[in-house]
Coordinates of N, CA and C in Angstrom, one line a residue:
X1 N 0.8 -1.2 0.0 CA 0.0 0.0 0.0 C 0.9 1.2 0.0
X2 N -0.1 2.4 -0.5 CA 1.2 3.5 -0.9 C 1.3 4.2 0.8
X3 N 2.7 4.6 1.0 CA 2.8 5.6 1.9 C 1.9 6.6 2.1
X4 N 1.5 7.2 2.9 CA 0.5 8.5 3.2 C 0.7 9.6 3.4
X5 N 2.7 9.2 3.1 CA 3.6 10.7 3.1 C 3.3 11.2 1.5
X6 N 3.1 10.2 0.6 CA 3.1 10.7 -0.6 C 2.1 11.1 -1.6
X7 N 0.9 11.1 -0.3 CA -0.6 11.2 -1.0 C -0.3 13.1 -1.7
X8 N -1.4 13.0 -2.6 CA -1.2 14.7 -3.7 C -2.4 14.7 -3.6
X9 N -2.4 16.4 -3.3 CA -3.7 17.3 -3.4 C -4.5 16.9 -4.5
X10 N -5.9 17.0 -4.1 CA -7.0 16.7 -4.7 C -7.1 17.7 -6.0
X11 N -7.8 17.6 -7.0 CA -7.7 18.7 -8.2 C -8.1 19.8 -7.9
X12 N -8.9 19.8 -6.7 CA -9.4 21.0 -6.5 C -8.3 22.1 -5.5
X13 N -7.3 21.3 -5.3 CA -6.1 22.2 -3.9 C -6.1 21.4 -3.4
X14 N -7.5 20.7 -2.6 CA -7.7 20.5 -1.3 C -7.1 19.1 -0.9
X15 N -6.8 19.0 0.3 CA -5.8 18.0 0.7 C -7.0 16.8 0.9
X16 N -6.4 15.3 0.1 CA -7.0 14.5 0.7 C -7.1 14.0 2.1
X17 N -8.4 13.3 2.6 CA -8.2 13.2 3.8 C -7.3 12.3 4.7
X18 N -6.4 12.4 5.1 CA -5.1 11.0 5.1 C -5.2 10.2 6.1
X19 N -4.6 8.9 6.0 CA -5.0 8.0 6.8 C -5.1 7.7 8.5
X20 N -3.9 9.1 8.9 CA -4.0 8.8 10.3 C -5.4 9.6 10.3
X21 N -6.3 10.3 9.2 CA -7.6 11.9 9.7 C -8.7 10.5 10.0
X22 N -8.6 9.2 10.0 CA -9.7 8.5 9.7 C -9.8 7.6 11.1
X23 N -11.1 8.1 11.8 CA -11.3 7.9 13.5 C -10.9 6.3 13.5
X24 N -10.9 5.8 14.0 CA -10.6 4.0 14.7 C -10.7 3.1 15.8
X25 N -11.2 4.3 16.6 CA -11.1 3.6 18.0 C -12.4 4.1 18.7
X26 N -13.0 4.8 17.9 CA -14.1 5.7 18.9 C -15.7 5.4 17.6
X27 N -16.6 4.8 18.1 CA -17.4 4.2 17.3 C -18.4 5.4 17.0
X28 N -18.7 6.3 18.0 CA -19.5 7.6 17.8 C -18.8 8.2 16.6
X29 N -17.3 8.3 17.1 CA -16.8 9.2 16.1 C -17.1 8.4 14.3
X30 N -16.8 7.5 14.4 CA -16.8 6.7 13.0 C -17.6 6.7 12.3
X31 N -18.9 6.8 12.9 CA -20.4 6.9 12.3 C -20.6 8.4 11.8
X32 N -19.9 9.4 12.5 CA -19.9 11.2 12.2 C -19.0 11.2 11.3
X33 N -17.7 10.6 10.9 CA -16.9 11.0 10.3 C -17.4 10.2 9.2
X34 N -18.1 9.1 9.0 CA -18.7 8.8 7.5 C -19.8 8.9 6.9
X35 N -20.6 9.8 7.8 CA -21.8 10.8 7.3 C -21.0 11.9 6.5
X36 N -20.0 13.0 7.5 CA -19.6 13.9 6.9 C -18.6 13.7 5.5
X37 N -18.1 12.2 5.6 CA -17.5 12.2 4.2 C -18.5 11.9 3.0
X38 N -19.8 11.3 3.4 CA -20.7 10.5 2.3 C -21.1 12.5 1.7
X39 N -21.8 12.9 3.3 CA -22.2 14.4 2.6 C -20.9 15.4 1.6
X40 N -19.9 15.5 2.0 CA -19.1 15.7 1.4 C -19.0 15.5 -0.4
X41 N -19.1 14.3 -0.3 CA -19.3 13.4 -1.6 C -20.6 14.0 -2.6
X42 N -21.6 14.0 -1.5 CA -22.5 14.7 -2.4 C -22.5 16.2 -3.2
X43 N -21.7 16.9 -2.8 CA -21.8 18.3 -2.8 C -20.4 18.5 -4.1
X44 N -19.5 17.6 -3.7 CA -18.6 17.8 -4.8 C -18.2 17.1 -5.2
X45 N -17.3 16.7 -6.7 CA -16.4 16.0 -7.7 C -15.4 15.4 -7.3
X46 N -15.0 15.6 -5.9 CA -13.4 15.3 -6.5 C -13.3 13.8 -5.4
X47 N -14.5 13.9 -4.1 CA -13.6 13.3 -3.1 C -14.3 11.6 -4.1
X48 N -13.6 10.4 -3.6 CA -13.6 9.3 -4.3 C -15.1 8.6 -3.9
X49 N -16.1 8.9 -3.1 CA -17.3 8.4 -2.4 C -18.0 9.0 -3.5
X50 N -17.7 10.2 -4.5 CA -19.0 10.5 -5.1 C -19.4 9.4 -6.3
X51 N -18.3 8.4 -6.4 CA -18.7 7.9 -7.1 C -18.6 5.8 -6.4
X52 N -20.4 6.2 -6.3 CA -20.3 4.8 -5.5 C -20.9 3.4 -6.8
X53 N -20.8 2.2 -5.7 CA -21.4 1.0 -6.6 C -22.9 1.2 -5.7
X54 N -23.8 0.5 -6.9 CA -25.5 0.4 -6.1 C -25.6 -0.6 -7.0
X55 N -26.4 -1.8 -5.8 CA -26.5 -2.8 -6.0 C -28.3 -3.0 -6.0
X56 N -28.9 -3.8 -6.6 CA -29.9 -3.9 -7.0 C -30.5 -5.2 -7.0
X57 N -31.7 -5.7 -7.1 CA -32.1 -7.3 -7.0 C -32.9 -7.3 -8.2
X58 N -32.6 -8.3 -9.0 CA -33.0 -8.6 -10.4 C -33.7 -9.9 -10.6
X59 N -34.3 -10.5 -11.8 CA -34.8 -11.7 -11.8 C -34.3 -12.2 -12.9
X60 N -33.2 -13.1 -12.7 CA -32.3 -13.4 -13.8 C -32.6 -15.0 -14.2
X61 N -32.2 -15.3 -15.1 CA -32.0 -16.7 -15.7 C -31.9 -17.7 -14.8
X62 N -30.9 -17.3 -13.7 CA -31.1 -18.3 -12.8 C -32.0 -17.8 -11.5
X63 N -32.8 -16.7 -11.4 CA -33.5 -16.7 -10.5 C -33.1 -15.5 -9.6
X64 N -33.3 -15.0 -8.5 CA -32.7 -13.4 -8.2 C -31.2 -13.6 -8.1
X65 N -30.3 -12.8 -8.6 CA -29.8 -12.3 -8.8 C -29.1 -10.5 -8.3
X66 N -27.8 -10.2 -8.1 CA -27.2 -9.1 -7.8 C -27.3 -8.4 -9.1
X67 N -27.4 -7.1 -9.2 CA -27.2 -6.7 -10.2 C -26.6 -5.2 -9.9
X68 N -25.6 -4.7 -10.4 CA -24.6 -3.7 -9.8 C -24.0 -2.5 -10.7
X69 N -23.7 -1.4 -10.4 CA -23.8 -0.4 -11.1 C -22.9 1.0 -10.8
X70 N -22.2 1.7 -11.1 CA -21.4 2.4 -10.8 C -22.7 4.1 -10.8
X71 N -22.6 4.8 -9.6 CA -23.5 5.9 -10.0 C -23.1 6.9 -9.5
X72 N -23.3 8.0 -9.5 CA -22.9 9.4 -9.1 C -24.0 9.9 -7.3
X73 N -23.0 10.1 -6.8 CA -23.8 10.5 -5.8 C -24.2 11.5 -5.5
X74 N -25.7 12.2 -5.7 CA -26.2 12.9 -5.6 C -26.9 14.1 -4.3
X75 N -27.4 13.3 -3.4 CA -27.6 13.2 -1.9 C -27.2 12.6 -1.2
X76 N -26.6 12.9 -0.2 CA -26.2 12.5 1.3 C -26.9 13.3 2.6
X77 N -27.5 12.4 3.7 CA -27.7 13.2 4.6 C -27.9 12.4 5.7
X78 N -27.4 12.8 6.8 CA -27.7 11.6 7.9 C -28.7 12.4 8.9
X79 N -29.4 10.9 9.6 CA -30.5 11.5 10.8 C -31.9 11.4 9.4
X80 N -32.8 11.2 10.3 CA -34.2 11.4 9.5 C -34.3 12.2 8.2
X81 N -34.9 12.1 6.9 CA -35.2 12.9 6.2 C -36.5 13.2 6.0
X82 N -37.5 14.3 6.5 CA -39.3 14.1 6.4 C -39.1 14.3 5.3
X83 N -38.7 15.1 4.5 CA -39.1 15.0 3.0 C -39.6 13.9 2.0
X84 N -39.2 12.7 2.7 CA -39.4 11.2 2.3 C -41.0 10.6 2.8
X85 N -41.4 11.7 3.6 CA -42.6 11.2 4.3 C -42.3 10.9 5.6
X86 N -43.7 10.6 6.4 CA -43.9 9.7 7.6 C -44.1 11.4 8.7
X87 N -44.5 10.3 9.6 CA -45.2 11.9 10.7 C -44.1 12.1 11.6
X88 N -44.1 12.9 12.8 CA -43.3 13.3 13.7 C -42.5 12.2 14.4
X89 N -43.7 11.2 14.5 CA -43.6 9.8 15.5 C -43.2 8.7 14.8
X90 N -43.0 8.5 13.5 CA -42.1 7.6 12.9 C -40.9 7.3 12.6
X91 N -40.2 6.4 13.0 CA -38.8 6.7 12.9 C -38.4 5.9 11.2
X92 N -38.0 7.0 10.2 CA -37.8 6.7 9.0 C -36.5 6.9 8.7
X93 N -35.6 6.2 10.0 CA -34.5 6.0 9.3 C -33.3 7.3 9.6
X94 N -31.8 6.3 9.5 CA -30.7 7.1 10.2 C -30.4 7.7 8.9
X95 N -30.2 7.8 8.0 CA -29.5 8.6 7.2 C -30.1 8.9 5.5
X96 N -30.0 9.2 4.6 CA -31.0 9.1 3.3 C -29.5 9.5 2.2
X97 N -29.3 8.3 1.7 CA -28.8 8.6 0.2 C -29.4 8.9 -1.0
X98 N -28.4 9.2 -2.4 CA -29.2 9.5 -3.6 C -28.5 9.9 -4.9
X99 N -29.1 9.4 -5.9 CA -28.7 9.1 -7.1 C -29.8 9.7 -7.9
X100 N -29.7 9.7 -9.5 CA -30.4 10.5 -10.3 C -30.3 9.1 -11.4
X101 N -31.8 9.2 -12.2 CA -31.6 8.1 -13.2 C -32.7 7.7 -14.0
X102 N -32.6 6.9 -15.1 CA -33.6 7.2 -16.4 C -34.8 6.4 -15.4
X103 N -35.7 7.3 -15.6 CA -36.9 6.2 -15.0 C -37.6 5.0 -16.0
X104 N -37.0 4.8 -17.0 CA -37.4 3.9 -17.8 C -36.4 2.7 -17.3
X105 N -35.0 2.9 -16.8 CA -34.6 2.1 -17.0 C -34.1 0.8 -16.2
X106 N -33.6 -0.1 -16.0 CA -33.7 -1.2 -15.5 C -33.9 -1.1 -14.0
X107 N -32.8 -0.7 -13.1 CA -32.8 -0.7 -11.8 C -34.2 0.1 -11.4
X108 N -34.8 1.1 -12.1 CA -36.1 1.3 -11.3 C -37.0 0.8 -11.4
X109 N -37.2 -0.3 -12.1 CA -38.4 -1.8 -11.8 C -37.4 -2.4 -11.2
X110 N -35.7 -2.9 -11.2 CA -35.7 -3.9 -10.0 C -35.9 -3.1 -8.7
X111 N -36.2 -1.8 -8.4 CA -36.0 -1.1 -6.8 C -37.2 -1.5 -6.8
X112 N -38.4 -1.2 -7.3 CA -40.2 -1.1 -7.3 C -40.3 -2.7 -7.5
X113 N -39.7 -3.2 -7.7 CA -39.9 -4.9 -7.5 C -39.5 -5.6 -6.1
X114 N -38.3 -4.9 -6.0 CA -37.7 -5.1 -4.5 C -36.9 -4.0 -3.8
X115 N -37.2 -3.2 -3.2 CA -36.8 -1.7 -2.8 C -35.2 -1.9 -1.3
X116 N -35.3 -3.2 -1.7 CA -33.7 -3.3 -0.6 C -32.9 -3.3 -1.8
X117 N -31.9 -2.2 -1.0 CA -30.4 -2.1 -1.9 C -29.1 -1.8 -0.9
X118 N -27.8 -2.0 -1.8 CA -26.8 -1.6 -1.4 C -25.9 -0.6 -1.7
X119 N -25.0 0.0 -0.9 CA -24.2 1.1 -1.9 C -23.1 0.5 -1.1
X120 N -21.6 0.6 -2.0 CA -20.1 0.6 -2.1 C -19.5 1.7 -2.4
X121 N -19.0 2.0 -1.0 CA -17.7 3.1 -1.1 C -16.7 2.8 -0.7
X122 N -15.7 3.1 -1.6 CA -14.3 3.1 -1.6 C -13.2 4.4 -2.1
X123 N -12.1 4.5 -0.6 CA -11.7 5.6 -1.2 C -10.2 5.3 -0.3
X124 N -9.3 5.3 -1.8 CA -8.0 4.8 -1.9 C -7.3 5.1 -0.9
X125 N -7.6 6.5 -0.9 CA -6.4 7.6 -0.7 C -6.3 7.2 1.2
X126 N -7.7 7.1 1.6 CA -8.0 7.1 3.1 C -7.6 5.1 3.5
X127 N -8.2 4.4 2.3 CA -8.4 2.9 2.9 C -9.4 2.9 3.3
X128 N -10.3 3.3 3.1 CA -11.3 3.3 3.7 C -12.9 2.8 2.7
X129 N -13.7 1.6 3.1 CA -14.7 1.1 2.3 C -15.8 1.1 3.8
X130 N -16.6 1.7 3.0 CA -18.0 1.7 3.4 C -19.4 1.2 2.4
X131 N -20.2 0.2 3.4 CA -21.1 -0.2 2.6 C -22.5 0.0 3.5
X132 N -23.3 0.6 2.6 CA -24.5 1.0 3.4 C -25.8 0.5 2.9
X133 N -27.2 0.2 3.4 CA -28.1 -0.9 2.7 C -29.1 -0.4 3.4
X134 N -29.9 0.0 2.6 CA -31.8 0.4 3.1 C -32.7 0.1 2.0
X135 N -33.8 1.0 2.4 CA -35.1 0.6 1.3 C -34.9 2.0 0.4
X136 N -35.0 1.5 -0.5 CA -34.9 2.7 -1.9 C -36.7 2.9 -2.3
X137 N -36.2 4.6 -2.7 CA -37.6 4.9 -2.9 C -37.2 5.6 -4.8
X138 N -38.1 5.6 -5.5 CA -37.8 6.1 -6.8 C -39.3 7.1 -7.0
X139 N -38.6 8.2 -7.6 CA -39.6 9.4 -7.0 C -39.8 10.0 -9.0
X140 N -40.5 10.6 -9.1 CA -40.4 10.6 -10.5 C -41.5 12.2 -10.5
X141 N -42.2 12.6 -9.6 CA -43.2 14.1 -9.5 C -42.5 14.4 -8.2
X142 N -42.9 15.4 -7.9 CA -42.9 16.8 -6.7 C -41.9 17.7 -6.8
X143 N -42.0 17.9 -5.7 CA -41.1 19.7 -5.1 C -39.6 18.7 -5.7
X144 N -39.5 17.9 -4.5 CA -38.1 17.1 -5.1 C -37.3 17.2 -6.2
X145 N -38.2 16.8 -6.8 CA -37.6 15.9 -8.3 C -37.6 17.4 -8.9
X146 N -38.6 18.0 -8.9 CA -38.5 19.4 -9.9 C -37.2 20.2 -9.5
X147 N -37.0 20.7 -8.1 CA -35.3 21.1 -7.6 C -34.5 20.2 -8.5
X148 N -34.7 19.1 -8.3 CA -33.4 18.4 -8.1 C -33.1 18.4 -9.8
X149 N -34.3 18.5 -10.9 CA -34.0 19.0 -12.7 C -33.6 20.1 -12.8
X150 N -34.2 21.0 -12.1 CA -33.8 22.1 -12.1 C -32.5 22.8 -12.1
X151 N -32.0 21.6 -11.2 CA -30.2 22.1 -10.5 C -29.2 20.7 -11.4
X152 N -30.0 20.4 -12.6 CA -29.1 19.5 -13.5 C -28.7 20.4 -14.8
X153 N -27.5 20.5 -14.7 CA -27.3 21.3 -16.4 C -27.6 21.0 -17.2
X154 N -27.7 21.2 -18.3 CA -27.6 20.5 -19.8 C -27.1 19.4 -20.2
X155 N -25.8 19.8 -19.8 CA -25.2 18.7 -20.3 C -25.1 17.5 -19.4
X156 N -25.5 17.5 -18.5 CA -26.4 16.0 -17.6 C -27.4 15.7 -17.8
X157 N -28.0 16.7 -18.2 CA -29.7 16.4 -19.0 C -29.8 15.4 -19.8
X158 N -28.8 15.9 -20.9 CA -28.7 15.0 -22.3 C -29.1 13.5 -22.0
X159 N -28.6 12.7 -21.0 CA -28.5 11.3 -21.4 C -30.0 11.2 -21.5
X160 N -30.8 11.9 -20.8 CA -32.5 11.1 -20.6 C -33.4 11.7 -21.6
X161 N -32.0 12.3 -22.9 CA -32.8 12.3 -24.3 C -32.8 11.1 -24.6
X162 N -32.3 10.0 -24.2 CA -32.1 8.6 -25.2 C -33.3 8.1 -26.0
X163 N -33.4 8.0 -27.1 CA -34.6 7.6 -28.1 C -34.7 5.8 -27.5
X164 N -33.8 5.4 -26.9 CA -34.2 3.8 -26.0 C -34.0 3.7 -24.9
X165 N -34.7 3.0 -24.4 CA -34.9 2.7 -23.0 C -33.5 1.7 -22.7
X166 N -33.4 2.5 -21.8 CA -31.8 2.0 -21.6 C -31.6 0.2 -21.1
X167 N -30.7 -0.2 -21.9 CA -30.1 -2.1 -21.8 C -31.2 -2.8 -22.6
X168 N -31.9 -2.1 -24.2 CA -32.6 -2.7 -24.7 C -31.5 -3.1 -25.7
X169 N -31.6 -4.3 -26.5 CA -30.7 -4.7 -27.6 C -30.8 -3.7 -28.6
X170 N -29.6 -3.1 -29.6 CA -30.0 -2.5 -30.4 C -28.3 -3.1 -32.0
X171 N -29.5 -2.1 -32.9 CA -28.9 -2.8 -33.5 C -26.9 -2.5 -34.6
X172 N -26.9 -1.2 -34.1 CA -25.4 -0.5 -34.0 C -24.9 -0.3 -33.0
X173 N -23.7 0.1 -32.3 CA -23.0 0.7 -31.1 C -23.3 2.2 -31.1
X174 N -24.1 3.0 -31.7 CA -24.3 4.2 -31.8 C -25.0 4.8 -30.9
X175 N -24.4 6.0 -29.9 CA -24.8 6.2 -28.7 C -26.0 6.4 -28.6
X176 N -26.8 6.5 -27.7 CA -28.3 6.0 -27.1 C -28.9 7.9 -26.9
X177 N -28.7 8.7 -28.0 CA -28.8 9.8 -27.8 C -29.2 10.2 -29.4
X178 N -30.2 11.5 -29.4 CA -30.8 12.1 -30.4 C -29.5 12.9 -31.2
X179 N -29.5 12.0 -32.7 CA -28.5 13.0 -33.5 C -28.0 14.1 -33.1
X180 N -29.3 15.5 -32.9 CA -28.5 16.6 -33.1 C -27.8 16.6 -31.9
X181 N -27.7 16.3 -30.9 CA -27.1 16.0 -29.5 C -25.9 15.6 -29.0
X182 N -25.5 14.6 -30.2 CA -24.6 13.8 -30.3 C -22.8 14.2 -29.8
X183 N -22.7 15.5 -30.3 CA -21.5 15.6 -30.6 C -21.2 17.3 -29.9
X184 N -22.6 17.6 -29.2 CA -23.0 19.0 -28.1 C -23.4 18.7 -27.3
X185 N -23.6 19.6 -26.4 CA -24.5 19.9 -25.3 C -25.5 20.6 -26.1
X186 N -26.9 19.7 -25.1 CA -28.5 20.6 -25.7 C -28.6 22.1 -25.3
X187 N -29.5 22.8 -25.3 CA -29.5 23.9 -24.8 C -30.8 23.6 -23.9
X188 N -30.8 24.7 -22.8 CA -32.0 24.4 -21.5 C -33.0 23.6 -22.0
X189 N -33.8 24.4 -23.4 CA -34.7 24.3 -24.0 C -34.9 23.0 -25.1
X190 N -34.2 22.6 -25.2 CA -33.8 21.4 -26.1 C -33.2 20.3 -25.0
X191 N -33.2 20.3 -23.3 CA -33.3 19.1 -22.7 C -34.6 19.0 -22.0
X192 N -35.4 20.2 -22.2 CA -36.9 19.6 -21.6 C -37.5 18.4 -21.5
X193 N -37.7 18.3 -22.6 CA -38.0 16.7 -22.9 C -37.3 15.6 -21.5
X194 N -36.6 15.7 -21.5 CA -35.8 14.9 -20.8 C -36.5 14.6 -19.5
X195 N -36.8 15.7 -18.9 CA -37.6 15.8 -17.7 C -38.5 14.3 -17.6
X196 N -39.4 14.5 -18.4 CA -40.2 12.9 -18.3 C -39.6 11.7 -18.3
X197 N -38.3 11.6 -18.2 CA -37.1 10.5 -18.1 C -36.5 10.3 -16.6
X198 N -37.0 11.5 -15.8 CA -35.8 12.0 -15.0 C -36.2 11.3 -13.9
X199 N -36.0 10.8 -13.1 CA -35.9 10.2 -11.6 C -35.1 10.0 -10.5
X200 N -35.2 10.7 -9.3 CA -34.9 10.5 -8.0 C -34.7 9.6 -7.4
X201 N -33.3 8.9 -7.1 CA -33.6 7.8 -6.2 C -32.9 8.2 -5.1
X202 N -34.0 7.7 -3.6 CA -33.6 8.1 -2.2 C -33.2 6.8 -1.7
X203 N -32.5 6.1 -0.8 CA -32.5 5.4 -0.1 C -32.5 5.5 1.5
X204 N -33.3 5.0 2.0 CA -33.0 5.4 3.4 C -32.1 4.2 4.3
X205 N -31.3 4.6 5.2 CA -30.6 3.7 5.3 C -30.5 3.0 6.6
X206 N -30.5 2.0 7.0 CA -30.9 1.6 8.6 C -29.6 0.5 8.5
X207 N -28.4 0.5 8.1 CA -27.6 -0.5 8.4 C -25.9 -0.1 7.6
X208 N -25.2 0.4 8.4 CA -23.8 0.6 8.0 C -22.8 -0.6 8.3
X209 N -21.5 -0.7 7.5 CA -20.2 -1.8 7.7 C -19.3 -1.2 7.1
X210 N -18.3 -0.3 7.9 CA -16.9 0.6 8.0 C -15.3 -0.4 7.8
X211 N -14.9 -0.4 7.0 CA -13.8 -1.0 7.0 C -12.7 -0.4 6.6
X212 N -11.5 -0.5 7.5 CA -10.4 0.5 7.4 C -9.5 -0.4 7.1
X213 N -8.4 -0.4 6.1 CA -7.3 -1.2 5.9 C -6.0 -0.2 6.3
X214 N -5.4 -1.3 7.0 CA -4.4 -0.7 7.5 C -3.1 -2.2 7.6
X215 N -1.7 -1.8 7.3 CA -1.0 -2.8 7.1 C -0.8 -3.3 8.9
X216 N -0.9 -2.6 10.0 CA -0.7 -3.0 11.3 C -2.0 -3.9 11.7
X217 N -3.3 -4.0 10.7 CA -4.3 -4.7 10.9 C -5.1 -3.8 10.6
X218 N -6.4 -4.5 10.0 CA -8.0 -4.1 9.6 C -8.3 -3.9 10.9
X219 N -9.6 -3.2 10.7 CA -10.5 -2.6 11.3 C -11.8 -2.8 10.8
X220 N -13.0 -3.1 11.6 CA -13.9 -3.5 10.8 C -15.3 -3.0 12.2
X221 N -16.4 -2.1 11.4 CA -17.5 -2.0 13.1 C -18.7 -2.1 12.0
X222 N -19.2 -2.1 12.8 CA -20.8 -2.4 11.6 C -22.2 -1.6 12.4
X223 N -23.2 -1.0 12.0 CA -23.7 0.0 12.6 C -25.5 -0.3 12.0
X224 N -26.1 -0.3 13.2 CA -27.7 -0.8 12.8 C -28.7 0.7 13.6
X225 N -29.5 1.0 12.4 CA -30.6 2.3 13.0 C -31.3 1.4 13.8
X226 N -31.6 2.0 15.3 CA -32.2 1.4 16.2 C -32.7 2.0 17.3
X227 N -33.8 2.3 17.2 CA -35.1 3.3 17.8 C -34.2 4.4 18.1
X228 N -34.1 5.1 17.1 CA -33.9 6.5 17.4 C -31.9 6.8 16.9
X229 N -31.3 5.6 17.0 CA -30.2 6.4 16.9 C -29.1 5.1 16.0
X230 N -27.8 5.3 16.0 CA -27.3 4.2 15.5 C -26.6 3.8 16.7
X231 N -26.1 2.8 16.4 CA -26.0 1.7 18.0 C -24.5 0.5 16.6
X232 N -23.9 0.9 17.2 CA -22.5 0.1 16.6 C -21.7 -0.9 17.3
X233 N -21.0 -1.9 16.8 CA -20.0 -2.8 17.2 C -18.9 -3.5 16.3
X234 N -17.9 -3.3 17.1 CA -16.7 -4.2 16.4 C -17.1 -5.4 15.6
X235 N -16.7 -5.8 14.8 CA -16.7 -7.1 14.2 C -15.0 -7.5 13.8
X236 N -14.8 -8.6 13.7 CA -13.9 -9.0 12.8 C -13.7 -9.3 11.4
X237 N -12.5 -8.9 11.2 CA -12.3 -8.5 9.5 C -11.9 -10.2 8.9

């Protein structure tokens, strides 16, 4: 593994987070410092969590099936989200992730077929993999979804021009996007359309597993929402 004397600034200046910045011994702390890195992840490009795996349950040839996907992380937030629903007196959950994506296409009938998922973070620089697993919700109207098009540029617009519904057979390698598009960015007015493509996915999350690699020995705690708060323990790696 690389030394952590020789880690280099992020593209943006900013110093990656280095391996001694990552808590280990203090379980409160562990669960705060990987909220603050997931939210982190949401807000900007550079740190290595914005871009996680989401795992999905499919009905395959041989019967369910994993089915797995690299996505952009969109929302992070720990602690309840009401925005998701439920009254004062329901507890809906320690934390809420989120992703953006075609609502035609695959993973939003496997979520609405089976709404348990997982997400995979990994981030080199720290050693550090986090895997997090709740019920996913896929939102497609409201206040939400409208912010959340609204605050998408153009040129992220584009893909949910695709003339096919995404992982259908076709019959060239020719990208899944309308000619004049092809080779530009649309203009505001020319990704409207899109909108009727566009979907929100939330997950809420009631179950974390933190793992630190380190050459003196792993680290491993695992973290369950439970009436009201998270409640964590060691495990072995």
């Amino acid at each position: 593994m690389a030394n952590t004397d020789d880690q280099k600034p992020a593209p943006d200046g900013t110093a990656y987070p280095s391996d001694s910045e990552v808590p280990t011994d203090d379980l409160d702390r562990i669960v705060a410092d990987l909220w603050e890195r997931l939210s982190d992840a949401a807000d900007r490009s550079q740190p290595a969590f914005h871009l996680p795996m989401l795992a999905t349950i499919r009905t395959g040839p041989h019967g369910l099936e994993p089915s797995v996907r690299k996505v952009v992380l969109r929302f992070a937030r720990r602690g309840p989200d009401r925005s998701l629903g439920g009254d004062a007196g329901e507890d809906v959950g320690g934390g809420t992730l989120g992703c953006h994506t075609d609502a035609l296409g695959p993973k939003v009938a496997e979520i609405r077929a089976n709404p348990r998922v997982a997400w995979t973070f990994y981030d080199p620089q720290a050693r550090l993999q986090v895997r997090a697993s709740g019920t996913a919700r896929v939102l497609t109207d409201g206040p939400l979804v409208d912010a959340a098009w609204t605050a998408t540029k153009p040129s992220a617009r584009r893909c949910y021009l695709a003339p096919h519904v995404p992982g259908v057979p076709t019959d060239s390698p020719e990208p899944n996007l309308p000619a004049p598009v092809r080779k530009r960015d649309p203009t505001t007015a020319e990704s409207e359309p899109g909108r009727a493509h566009f979907a929100a996915l939330r997950t809420t999350i009631d179950a974390l597993d933190w793992l630190h690699l380190h050459h003196a020995g792993h680290r491993r705690a695992q973290f369950r929402w439970d009436n009201g708060e998270w409640r964590g323990n060691w495990v072995a790696v």
